[in-house]
Short mmCIF file of C-alpha atoms in Angstrom, two decimals:
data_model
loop_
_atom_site.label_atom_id
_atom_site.label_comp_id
_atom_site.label_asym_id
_atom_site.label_seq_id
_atom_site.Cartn_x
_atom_site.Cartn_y
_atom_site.Cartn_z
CA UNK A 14 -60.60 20.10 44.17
CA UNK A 15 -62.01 22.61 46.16
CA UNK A 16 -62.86 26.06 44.79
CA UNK A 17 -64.50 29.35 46.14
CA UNK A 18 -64.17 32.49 44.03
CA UNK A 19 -62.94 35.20 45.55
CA UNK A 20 -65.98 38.23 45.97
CA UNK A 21 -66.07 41.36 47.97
CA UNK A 22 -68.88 43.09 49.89
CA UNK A 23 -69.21 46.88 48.81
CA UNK A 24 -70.33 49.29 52.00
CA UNK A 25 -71.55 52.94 50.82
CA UNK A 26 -68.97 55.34 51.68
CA UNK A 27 -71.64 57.26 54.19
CA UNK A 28 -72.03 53.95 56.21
CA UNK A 29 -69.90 54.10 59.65
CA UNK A 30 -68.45 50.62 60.22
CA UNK A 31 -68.32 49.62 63.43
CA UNK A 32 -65.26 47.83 64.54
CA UNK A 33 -67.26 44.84 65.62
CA UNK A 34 -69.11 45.04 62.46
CA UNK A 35 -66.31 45.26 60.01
CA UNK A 36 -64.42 42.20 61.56
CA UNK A 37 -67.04 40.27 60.63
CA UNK A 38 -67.29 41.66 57.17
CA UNK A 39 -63.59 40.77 56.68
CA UNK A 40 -64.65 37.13 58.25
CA UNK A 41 -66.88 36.28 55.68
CA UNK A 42 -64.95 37.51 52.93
CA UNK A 43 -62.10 35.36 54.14
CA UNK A 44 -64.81 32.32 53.63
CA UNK A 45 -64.92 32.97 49.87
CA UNK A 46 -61.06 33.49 49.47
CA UNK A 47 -59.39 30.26 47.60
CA UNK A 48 -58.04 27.02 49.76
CA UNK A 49 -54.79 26.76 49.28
CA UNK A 50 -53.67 23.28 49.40
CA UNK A 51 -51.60 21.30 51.94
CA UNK A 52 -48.31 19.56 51.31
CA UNK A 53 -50.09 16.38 51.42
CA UNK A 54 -51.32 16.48 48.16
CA UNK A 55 -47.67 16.64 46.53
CA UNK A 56 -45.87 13.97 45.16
CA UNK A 57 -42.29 13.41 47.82
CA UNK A 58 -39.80 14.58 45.25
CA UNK A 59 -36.27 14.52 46.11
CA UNK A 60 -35.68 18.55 45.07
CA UNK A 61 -37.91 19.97 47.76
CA UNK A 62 -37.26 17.07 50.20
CA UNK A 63 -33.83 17.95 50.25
CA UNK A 64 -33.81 20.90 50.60
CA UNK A 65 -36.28 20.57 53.99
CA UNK A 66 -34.03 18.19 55.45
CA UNK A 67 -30.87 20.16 54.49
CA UNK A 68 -32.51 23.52 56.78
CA UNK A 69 -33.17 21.21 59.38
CA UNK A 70 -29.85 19.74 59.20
CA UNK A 71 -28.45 23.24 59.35
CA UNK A 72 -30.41 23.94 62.30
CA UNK A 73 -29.80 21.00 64.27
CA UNK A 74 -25.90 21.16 63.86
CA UNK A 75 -26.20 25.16 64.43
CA UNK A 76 -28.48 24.44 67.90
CA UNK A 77 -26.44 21.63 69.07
CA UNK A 78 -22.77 23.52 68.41
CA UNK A 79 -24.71 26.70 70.92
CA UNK A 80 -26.48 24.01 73.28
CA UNK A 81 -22.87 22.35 73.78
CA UNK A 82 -20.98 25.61 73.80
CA UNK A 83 -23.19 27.04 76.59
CA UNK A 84 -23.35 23.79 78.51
CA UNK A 85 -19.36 24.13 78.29
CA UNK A 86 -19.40 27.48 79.93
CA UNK A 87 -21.39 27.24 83.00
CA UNK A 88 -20.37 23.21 83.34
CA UNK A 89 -17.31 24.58 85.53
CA UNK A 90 -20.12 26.52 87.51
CA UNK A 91 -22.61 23.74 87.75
CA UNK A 92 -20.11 20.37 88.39
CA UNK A 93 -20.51 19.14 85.29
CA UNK A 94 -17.75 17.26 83.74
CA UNK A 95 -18.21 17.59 79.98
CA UNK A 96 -14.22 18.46 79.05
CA UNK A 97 -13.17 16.04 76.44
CA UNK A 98 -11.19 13.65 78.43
CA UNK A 99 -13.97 12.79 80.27
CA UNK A 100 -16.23 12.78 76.95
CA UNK A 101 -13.76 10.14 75.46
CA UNK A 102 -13.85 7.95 78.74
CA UNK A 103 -17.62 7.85 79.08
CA UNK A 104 -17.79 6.90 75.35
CA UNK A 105 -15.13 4.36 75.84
CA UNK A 106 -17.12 2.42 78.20
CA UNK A 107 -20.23 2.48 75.72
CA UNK A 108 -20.79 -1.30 73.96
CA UNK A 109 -19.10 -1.26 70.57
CA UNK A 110 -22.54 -1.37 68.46
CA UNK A 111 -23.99 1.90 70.51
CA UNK A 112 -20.62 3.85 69.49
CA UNK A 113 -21.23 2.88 65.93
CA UNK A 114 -25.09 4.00 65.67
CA UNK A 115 -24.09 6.78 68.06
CA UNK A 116 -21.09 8.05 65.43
CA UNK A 117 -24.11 7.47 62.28
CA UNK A 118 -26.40 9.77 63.91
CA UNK A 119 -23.44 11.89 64.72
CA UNK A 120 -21.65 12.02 61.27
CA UNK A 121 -24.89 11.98 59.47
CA UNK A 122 -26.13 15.44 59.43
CA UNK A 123 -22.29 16.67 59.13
CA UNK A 124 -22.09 14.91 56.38
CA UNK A 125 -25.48 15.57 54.53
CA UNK A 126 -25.09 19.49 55.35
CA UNK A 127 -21.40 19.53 53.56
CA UNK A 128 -22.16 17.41 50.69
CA UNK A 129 -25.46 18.93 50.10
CA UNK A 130 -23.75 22.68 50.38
CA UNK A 131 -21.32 21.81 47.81
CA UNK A 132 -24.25 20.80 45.62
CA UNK A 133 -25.83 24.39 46.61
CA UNK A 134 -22.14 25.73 45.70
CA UNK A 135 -22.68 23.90 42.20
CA UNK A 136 -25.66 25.23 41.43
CA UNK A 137 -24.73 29.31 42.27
CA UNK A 138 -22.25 28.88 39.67
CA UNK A 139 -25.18 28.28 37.24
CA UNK A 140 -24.30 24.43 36.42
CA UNK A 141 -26.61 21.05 37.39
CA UNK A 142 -30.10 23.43 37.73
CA UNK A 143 -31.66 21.51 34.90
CA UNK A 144 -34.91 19.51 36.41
CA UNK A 145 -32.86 16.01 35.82
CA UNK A 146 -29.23 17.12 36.90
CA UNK A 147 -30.91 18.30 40.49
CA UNK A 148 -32.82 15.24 40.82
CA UNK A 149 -28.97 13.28 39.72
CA UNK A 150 -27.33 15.48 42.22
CA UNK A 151 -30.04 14.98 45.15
CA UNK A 152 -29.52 11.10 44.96
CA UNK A 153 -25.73 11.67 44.23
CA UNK A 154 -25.92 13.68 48.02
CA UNK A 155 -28.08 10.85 49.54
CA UNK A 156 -25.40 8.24 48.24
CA UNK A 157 -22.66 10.16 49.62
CA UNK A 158 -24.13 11.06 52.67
CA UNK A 159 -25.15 7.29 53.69
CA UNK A 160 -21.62 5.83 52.36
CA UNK A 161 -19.37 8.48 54.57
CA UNK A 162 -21.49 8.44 57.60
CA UNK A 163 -21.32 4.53 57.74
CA UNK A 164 -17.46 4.83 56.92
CA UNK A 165 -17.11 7.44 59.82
CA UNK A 166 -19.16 5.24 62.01
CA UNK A 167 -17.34 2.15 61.25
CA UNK A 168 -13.87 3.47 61.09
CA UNK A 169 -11.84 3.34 64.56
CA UNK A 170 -14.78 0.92 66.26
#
């Protein structure tokens, strides 16, 4: 492990600092400040892994529903035929194992964001925040996330 202590340069209160001159007095006291590690050197846990994929989750469902919504708007203006019969007839014509892993990747994050904000909904109530319950509850999520996107996926193909 790498370690620096952290040390300050005193200037006399008469001395005029230029501005050149006290940028590089802050740069080499930024030299002896502590590293602070990267997320490398963790240990994947399931707490702070879900809880990355469940922003990203939230972000890709909350980018796509604005992406699609605007793309709706102006598709009238542009030629673009993205109402939902024509949607449903495009997908139609897809092979029946590319609607399948297209409705997983679909359901997927749907189904990860819910189950994992009910978990979040859990825990605001003050029950399940002991270190083993969250770790129970994160593998609980993963479980229920796989088993009702591949039901989704499967069901109707």
């Amino acid at each position: 492990m790498l370690r620096r202590p952290a040390a300050t340069q005193s200037i006399p209160p008469s001395y005029k600092v230029p501005l050149h001159d006290g940028n590089a007095i802050l740069n080499r006291q930024r030299l002896n400040r502590p590293v602070s590690p990267h997320l490398t050197i963790y240990q994947p846990q399931i707490p702070w892994m879900l809880s990355g994929l469940n922003r990203l989750t939230g972000s890709v469902l909350s980018g796509g529903f604005y992406v699609f919504g605007f793309a709706y708007l102006v598709a009238p203006l542009l030629g673009w035929h993205i109402e939902s019969a024509a949607l449903a007839e495009s997908f139609a014509e897809l092979p029946t194992l590319v609607k399948g892993g297209l409705k997983f990747l679909v359901a997927l994050p749907f189904t990860f964001h819910s189950f994992n904000g009910v978990r979040h909904l859990i825990w605001d109530t003050g029950r399940e925040f002991a270190n083993k319950s969250v770790v129970r509850t994160g593998w609980v999520v993963v479980g229920l996330t796989m088993v009702s996107s591949l039901g989704l996926a499967v069901y109707g193909t």
